Short mmCIF file of C-alpha atoms in Angstrom, two decimals:
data_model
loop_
_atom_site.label_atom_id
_atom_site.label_comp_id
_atom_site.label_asym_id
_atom_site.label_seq_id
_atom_site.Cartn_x
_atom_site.Cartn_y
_atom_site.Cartn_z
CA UNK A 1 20.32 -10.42 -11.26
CA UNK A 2 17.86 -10.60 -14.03
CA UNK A 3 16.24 -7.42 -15.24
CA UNK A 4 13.01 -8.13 -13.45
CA UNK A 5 14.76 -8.72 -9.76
CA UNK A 6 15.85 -5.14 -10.04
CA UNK A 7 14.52 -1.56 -8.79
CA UNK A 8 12.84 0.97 -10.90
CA UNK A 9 16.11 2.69 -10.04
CA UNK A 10 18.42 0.14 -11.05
CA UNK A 11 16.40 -0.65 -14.31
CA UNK A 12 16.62 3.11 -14.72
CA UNK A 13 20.35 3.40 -14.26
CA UNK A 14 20.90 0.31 -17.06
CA UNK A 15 18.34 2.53 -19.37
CA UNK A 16 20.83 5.45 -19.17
CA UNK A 17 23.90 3.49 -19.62
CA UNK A 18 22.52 1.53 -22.32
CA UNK A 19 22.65 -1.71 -21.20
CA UNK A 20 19.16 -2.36 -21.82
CA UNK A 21 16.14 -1.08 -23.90
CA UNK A 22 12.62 -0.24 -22.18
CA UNK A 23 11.17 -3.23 -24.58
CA UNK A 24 14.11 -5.27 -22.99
CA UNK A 25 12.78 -4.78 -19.32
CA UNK A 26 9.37 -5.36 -20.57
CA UNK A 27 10.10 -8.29 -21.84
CA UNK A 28 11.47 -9.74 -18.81
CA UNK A 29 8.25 -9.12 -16.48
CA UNK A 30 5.91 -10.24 -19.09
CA UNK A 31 7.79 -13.51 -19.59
CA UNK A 32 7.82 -13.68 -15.95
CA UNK A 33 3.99 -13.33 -15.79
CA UNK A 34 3.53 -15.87 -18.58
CA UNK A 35 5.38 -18.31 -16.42
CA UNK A 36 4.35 -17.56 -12.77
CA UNK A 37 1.10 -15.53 -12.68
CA UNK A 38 -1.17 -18.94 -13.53
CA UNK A 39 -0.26 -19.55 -10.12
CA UNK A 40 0.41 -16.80 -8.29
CA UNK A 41 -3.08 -15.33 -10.20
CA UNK A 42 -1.77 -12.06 -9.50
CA UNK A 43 -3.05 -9.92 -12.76
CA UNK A 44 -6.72 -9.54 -13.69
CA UNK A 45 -5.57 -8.78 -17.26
CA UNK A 46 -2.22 -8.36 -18.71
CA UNK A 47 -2.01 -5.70 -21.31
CA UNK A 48 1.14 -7.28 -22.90
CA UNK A 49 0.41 -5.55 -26.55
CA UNK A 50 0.26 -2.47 -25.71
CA UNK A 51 2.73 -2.28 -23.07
CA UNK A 52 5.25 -3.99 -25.75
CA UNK A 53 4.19 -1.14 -28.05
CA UNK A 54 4.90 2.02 -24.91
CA UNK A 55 8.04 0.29 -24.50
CA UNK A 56 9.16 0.53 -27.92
CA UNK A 57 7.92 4.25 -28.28
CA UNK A 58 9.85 5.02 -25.25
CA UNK A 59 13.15 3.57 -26.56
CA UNK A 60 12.61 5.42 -29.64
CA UNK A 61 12.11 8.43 -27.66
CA UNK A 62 15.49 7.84 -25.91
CA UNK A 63 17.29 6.98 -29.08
CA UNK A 64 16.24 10.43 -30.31
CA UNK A 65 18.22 12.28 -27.96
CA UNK A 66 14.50 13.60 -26.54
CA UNK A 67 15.20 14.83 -22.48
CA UNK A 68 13.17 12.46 -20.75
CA UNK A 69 12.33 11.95 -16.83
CA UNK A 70 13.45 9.21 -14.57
CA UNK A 71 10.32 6.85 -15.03
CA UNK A 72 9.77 6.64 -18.46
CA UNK A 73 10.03 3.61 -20.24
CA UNK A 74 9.79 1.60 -16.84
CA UNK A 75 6.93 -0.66 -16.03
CA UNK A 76 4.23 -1.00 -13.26
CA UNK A 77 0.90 -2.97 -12.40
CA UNK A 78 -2.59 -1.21 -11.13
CA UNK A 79 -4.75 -2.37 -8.62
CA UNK A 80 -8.00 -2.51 -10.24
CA UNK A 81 -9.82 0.28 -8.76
CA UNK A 82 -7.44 2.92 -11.16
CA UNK A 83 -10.16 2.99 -14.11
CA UNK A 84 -9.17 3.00 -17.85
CA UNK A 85 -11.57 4.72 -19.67
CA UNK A 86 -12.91 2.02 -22.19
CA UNK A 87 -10.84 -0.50 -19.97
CA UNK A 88 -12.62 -2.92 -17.94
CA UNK A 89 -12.66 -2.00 -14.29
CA UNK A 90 -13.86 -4.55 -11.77
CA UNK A 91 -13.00 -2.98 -8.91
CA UNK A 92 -12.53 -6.42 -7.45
CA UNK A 93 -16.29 -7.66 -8.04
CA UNK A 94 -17.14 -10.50 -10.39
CA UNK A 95 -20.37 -8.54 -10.67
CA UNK A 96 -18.41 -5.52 -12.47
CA UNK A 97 -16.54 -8.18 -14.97
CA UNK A 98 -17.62 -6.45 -18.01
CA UNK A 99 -17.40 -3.16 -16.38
CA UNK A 100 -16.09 -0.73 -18.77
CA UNK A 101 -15.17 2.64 -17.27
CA UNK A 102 -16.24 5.76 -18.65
CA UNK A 103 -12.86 8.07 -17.43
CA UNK A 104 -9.40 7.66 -16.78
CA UNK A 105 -7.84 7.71 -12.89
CA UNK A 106 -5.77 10.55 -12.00
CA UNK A 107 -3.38 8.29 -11.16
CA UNK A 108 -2.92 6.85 -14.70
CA UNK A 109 -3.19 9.94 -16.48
CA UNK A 110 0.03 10.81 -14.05
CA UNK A 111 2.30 7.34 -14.69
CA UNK A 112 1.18 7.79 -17.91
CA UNK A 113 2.22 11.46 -18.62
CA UNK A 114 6.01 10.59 -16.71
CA UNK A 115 6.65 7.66 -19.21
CA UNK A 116 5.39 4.77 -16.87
CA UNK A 117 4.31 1.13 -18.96
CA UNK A 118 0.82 0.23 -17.51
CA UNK A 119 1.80 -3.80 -17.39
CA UNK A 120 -1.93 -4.54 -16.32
CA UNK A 121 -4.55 -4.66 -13.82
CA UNK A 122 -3.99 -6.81 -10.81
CA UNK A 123 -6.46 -8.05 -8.47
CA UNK A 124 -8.09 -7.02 -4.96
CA UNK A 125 -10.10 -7.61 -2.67
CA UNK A 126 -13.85 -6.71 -3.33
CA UNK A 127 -14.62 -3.34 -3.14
CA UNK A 128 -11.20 -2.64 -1.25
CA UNK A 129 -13.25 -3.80 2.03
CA UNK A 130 -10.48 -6.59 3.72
CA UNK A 131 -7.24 -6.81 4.82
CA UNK A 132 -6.42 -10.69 4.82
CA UNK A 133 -6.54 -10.21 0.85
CA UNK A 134 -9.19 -12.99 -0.21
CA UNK A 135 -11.35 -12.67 -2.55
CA UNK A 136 -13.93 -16.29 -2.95
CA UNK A 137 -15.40 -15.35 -6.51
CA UNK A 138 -12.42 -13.79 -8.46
CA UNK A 139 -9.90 -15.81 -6.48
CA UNK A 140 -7.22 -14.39 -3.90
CA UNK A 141 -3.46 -13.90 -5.20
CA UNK A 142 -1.05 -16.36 -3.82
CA UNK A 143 1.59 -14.87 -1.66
CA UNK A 144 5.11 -15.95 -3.37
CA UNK A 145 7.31 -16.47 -0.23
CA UNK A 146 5.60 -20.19 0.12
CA UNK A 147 5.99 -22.40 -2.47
CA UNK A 148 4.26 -25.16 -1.09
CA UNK A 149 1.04 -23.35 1.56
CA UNK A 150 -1.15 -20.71 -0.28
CA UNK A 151 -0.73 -17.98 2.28
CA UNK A 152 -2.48 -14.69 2.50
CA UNK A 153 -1.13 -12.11 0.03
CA UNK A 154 -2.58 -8.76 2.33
CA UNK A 155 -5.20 -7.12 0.97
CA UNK A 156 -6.79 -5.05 -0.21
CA UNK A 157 -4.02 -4.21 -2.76
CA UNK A 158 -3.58 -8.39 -2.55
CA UNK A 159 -2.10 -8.51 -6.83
CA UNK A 160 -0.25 -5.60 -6.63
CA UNK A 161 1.82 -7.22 -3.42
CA UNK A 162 2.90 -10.37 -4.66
CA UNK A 163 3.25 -9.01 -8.08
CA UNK A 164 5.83 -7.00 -7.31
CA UNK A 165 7.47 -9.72 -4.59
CA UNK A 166 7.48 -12.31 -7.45
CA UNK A 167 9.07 -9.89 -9.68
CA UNK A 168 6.20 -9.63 -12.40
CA UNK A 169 6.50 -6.00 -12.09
CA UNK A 170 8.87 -3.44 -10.28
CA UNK A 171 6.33 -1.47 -8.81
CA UNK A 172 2.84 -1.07 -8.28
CA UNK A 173 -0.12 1.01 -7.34
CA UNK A 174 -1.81 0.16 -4.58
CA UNK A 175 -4.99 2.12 -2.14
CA UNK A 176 -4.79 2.55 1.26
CA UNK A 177 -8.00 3.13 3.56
CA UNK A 178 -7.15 1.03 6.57
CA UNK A 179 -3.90 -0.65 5.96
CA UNK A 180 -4.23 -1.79 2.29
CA UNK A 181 -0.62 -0.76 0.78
CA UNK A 182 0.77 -1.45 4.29
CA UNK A 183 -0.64 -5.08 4.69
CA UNK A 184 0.41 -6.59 1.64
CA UNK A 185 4.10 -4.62 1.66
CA UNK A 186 4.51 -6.43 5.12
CA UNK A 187 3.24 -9.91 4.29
CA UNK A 188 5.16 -9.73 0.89
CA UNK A 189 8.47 -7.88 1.87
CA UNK A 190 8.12 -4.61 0.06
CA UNK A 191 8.06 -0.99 0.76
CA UNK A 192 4.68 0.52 0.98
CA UNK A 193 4.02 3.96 1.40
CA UNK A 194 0.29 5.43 2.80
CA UNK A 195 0.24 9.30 1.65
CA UNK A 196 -1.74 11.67 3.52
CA UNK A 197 -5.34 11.89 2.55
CA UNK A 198 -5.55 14.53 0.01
CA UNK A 199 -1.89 14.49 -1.37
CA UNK A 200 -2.59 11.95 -4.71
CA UNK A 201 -5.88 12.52 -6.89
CA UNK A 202 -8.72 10.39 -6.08
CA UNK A 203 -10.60 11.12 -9.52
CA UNK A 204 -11.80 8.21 -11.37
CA UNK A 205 -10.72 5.66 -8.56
CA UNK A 206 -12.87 3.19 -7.30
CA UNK A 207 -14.16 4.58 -3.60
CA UNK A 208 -14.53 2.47 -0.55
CA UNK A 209 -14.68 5.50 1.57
CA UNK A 210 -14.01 9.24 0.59
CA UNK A 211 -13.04 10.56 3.86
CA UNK A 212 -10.51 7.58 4.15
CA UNK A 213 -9.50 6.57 0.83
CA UNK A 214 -5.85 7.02 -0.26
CA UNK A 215 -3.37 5.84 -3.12
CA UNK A 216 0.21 4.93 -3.08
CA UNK A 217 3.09 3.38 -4.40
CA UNK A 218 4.37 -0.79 -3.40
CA UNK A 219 8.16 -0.87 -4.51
CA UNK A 220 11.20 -2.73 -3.35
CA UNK A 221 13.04 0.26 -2.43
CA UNK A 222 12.25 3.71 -0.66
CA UNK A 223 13.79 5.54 -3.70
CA UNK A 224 11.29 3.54 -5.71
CA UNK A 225 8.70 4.69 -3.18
CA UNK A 226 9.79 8.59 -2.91
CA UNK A 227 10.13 8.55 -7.23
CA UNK A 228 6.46 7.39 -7.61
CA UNK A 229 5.52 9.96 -5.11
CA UNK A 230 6.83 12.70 -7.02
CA UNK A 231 4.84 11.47 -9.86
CA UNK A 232 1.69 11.25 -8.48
CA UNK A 233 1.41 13.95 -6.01
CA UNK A 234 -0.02 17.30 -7.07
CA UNK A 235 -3.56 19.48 -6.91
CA UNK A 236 -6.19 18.26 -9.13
CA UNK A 237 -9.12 20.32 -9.52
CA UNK A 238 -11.18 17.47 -9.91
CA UNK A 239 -10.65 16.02 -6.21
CA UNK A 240 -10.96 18.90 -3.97
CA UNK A 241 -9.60 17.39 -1.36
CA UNK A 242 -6.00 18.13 -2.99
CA UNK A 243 -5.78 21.52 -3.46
CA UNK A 244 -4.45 22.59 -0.17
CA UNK A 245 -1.78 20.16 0.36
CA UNK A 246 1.61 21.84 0.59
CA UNK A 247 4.27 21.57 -1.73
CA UNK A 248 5.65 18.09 -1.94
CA UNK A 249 9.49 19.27 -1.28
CA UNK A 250 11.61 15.79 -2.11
CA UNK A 251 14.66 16.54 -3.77
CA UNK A 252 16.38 13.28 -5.52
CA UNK A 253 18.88 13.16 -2.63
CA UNK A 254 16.36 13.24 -0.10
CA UNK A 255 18.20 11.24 2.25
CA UNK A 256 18.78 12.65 5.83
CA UNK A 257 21.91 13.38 6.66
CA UNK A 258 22.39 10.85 9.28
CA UNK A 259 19.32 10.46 11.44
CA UNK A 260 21.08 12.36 15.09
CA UNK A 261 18.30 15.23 14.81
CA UNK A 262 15.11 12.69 14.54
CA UNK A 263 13.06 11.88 17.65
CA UNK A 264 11.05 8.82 16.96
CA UNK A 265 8.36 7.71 19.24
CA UNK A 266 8.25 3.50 20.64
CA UNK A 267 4.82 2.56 22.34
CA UNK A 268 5.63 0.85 25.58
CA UNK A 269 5.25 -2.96 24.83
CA UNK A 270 2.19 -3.73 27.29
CA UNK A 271 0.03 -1.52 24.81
CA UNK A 272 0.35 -4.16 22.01
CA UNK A 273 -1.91 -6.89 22.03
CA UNK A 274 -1.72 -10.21 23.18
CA UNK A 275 -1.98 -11.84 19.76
CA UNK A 276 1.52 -10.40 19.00
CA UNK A 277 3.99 -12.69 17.36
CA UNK A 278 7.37 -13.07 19.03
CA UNK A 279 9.31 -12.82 15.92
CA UNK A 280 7.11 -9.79 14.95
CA UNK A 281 7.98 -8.15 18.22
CA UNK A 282 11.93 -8.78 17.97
CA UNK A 283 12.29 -7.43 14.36
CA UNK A 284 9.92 -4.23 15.87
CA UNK A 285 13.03 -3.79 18.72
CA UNK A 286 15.46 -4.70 16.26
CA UNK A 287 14.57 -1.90 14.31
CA UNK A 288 14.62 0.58 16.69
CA UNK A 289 18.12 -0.37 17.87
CA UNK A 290 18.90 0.19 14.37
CA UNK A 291 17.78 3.48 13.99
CA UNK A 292 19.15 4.62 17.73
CA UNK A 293 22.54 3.50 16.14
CA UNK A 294 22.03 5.41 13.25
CA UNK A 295 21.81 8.52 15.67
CA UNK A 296 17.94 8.78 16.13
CA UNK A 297 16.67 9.42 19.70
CA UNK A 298 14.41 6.70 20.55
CA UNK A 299 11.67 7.55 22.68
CA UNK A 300 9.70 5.47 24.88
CA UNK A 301 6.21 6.58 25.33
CA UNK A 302 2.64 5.78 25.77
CA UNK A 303 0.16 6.40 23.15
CA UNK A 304 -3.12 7.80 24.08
CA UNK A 305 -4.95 4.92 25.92
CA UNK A 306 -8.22 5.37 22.61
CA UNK A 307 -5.47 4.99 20.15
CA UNK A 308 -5.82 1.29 19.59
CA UNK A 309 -9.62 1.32 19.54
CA UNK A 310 -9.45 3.92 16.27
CA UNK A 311 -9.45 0.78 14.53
CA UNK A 312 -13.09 -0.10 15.15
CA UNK A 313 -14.20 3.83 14.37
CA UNK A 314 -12.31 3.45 10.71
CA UNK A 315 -14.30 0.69 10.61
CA UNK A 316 -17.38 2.25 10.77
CA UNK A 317 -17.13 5.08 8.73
CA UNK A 318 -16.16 2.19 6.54
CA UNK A 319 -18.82 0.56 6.26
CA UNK A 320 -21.16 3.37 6.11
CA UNK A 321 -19.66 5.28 3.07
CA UNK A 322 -19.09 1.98 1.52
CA UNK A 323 -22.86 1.25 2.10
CA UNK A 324 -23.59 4.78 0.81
CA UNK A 325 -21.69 3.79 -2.79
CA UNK A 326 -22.61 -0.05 -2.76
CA UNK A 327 -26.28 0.03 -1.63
CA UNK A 328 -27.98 -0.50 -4.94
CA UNK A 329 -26.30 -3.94 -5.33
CA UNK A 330 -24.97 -4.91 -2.09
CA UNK A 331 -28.46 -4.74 -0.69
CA UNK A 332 -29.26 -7.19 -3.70
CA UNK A 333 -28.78 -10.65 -2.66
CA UNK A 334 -29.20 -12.33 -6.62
CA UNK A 335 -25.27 -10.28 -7.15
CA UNK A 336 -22.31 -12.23 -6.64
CA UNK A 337 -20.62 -9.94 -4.43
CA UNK A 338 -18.29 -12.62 -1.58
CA UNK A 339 -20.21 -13.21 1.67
CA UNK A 340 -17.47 -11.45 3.72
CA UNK A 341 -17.21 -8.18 2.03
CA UNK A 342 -21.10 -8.33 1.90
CA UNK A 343 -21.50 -8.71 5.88
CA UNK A 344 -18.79 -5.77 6.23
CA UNK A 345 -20.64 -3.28 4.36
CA UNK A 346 -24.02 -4.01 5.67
CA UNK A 347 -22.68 -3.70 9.03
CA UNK A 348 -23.57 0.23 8.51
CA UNK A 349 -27.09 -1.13 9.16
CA UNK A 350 -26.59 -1.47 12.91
CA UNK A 351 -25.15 1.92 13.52
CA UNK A 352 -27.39 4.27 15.58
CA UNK A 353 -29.11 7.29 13.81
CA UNK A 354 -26.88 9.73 13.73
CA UNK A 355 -24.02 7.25 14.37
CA UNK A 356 -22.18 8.27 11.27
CA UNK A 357 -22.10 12.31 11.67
CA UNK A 358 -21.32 11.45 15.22
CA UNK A 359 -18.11 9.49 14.43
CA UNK A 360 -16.67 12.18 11.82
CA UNK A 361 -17.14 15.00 14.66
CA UNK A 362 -15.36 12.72 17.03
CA UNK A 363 -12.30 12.14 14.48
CA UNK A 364 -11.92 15.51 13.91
CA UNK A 365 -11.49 16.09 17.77
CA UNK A 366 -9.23 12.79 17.89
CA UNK A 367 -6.98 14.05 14.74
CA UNK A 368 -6.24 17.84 16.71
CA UNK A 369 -5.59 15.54 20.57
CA UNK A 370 -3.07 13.68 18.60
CA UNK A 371 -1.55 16.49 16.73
CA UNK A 372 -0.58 18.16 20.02
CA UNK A 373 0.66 14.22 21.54
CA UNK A 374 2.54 14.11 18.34
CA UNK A 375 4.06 17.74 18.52
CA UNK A 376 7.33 16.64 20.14
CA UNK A 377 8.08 13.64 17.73
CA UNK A 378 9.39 13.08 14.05
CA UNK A 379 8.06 9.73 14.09
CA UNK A 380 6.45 6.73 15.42
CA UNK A 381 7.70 2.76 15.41
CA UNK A 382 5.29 0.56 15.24
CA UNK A 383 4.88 -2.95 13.20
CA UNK A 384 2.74 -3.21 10.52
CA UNK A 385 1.10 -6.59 11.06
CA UNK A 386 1.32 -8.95 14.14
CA UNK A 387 1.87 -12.10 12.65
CA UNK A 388 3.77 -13.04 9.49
CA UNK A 389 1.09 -14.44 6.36
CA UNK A 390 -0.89 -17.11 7.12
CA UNK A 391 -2.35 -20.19 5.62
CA UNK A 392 -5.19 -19.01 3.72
CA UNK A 393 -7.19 -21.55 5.16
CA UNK A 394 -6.73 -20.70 8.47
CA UNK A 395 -7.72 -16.77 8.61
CA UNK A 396 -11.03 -15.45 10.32
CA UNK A 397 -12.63 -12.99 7.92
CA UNK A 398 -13.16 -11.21 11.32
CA UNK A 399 -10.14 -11.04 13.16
CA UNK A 400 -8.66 -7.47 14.07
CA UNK A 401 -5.47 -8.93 13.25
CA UNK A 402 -4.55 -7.81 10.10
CA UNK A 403 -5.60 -4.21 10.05
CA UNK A 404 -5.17 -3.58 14.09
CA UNK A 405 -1.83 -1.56 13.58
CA UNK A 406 -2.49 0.28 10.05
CA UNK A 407 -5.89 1.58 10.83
CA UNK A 408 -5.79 4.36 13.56
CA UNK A 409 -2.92 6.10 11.10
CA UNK A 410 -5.95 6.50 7.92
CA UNK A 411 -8.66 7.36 10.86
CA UNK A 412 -5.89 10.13 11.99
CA UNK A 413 -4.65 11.87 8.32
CA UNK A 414 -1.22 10.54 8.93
CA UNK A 415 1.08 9.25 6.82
CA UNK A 416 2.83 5.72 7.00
CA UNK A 417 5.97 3.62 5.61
CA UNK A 418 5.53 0.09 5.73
CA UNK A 419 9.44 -1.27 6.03
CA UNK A 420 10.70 -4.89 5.18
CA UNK A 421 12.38 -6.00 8.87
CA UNK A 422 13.56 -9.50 8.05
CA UNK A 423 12.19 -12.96 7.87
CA UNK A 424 10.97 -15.32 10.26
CA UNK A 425 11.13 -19.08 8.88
CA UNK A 426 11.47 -17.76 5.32
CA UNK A 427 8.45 -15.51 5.56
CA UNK A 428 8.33 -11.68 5.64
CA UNK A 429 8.12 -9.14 8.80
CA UNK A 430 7.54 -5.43 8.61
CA UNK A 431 7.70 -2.52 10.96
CA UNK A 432 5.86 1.21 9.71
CA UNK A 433 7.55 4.25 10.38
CA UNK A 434 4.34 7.04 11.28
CA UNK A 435 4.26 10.57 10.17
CA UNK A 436 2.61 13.71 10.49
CA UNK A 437 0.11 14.95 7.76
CA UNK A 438 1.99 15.54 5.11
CA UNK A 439 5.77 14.63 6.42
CA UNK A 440 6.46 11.70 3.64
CA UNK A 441 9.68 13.58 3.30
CA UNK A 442 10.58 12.68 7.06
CA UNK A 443 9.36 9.24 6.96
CA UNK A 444 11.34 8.34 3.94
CA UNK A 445 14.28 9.92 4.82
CA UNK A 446 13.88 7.70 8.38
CA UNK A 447 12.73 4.68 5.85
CA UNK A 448 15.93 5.15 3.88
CA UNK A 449 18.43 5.11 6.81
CA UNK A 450 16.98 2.05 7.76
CA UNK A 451 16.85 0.88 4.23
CA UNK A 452 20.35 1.63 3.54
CA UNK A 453 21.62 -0.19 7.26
CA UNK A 454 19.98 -2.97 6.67
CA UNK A 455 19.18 -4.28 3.38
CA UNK A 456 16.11 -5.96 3.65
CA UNK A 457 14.45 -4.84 1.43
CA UNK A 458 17.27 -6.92 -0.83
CA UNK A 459 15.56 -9.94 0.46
CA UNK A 460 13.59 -11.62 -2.32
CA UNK A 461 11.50 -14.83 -2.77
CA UNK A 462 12.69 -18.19 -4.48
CA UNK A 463 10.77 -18.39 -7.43
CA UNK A 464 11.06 -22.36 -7.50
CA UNK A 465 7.99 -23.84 -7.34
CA UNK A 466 5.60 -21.09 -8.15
CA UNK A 467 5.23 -22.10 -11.85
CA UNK A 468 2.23 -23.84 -12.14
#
């Protein structure tokens, strides 16, 4: 395989053993980029220079004997909402285009400080407000498993997806408020993992919603997934919200011992809706067979019958804290902001007085009912999307679809592995594994077993044809 098929582990492994230099491995994703990205129009901006320039100070750091940790000298894309200071940062928006930010992201500073090559920004939806992944003014990524139908990439994190499918970079960084690390892992056949709120830094990141918001890794492994993790996880006085998180315990062999002690949770079928596609459904029961034979106890039960509708209360809180942040422009018809995104964020405007305080008092009740339905359980089984990408052409901007099974886990402070689970007529399906605030250990260990039993996360797209 060429250097830019591989894991951040596997590039990792060939760092230690020589076979390859951090400038080598650069190299190799920016020449992919050159020859794929005009298409795929996954990057916002390529910083080839200066990631050259890391790569050679990290192989000069390794030819010095210096002790140095498992990510550095590897590369990786940002979604661009993870500000630069002196960078431009559009957030998604052609209206921020020259936007220069005035700080650095937490989440930088941290890939930075382990080593990490920043190989660019990569585009998103506006604002971080839409699942499908379009974007009408700054142009929506092409997803890379269809040569020949421009298919939805997943959004919001819509460049960082199908960068990392197509191989431009290993990894990337992607936000998660309702489903936007999930989406694009499942339409683009990657492992996504959503972090409880509160665990990764949310200073100088773009906001859609700061009682929602989350950021997280898109890899093609879980070790990829758990490594990043350990990275960016830690307190940061400068975003409250993470200073009481427990200790992020996640050894390098995290992997469970066999999976006999792990209770996982399967909604009875009738509770998914009727826009369910069949092939989505058999790799969802596929992959709980798998992880029965793997020793889990699989568990049929019924979620609480409001579970499903949590989707249209994330939605609302939403659109109100995005309306909070956005108001001066979005309010502003004369800014090119896309008509979609617009109509989602003044949607705030119909909400009752009060509306808004109401909702958070009611999540808080929702997130301690489920704790106590989700006391007996290690995880839950669920897919991540319903349907497998479709032609861009053919998606309502208001269809549930997309974000109907990622949503109620952000609205509930859970966390969430989205898990490659085959292909149906060449095109990627995905099933999440759910955990409990703060369990990421659990769900990768779960993620892993399946991982490991399966190998579909091995599955890659053909290249062929995406070259402009």
């Amino acid at each position: 395989m060429e250097l830019s098929d591989l894991t951040l582990a596997e590039q990792a492994a060939q760092l230690r053993r020589g076979e390859c230099s951090s400038r080598d491995i650069v190299d190799a994703h920016l020449a992919r980029i050159a020859r794929l990205d005009a298409r795929l129009h996954a990057f916002a901006e390529v910083y080839a220079e200066e990631a050259r320039a890391l790569a050679d100070a990290a192989d000069r750091a390794r030819a010095a004997g210096l002790p140095l940790g498992p990510l550095h000298g590897l590369p990786i894309c940002l979604k661009d909402l993870c500000d630069i200071a002196g960078r431009v940062g559009t957030i998604g928006s052609r209206m921020w285009a020259a936007r220069r930010a005035s700080a650095t992201s937490a989440t930088v500073e941290r890939l930075l400080a382990a080593g990490m090559i920043p190989l660019g920004k990569t585009h998103m939806v506006e604002f971080a407000f839409g699942a499908w992944g379009t974007n009408p003014l700054m142009g929506a990524p092409r997803n890379p498993w269809d040569g020949a139908v421009h298919r939805v990439p997943g959004g919001s994190s819509s460049g960082s997806g199908v960068a990392v499918a197509a191989g431009l970079a290993p990894a990337g960084i992607g936000s998660d408020t309702g489903g936007s690390i999930r989406i694009p892992s499942a339409f683009n056949g990657l492992v996504g993992l959503k972090v409880t709120y509160g665990r990764i830094s949310l200073h100088a990141t773009g906001l859609l919603s700061w009682t929602l918001d989350t950021i997280g890794p898109m890899a093609r492994s879980v070790e990829d997934c758990a490594e990043l993790l350990r990275a960016l996880a830690a307190p940061d006085a400068r975003d409250p919200a993470t200073l009481s998180q427990p200790v992020l315990d996640l050894p390098p062999g995290f992997a469970a011992d066999g999976l006999r002690h792990a209770r996982i949770a399967l909604p009875e079928r009738a509770q998914l809706p009727q826009f369910m596609h069949p092939a989505v459904l058999e790799a969802w029961t596929g992959a709980a067979k798998a992880l029965e034979t793997l020793g889990a106890e699989i568990v049929p039960v019924r979620l609480p019958d409001w579970y499903f509708g949590l989707a249209r209360e994330a939605g609302n809180i939403m659109a109100s804290e995005a309306f909070a942040l956005h108001r001066g422009h979005i309010e502003d018809m004369a800014q090119p902001i896309g008509d979609a995104v617009r109509a989602r964020i003044l949607g705030a405007r119909k909400l009752a007085p009060g509306e808004y305080a109401e909702g958070l008092r009611t999540m808080a009740e929702r997130r301690r009912a489920f704790g106590e339905w989700f006391r007996g359980f290690d995880a839950i089984l669920l897919p991540t999307v319903a349907v497998p990408a479709p032609p861009l052409e053919a998606i309502d901007e208001a269809s549930p679809v997309p974000a109907y099974f990622t949503r109620p886990q952000n609205y509930l402070g859970l966390c969430a592995l989205a898990m490659p689970a085959g292909l149906h007529e060449g095109l990627p399906l995905s099933v999440q594994i759910v955990g409990k605030p703060f369990a990421e250990r659990r769900i990768l260990e779960i993620g892993k077993a399946y991982q490991d039993a399966t190998g579909f996360n091995r599955l890659r797209p053909d290249p062929a044809g995406l070259a402009a």
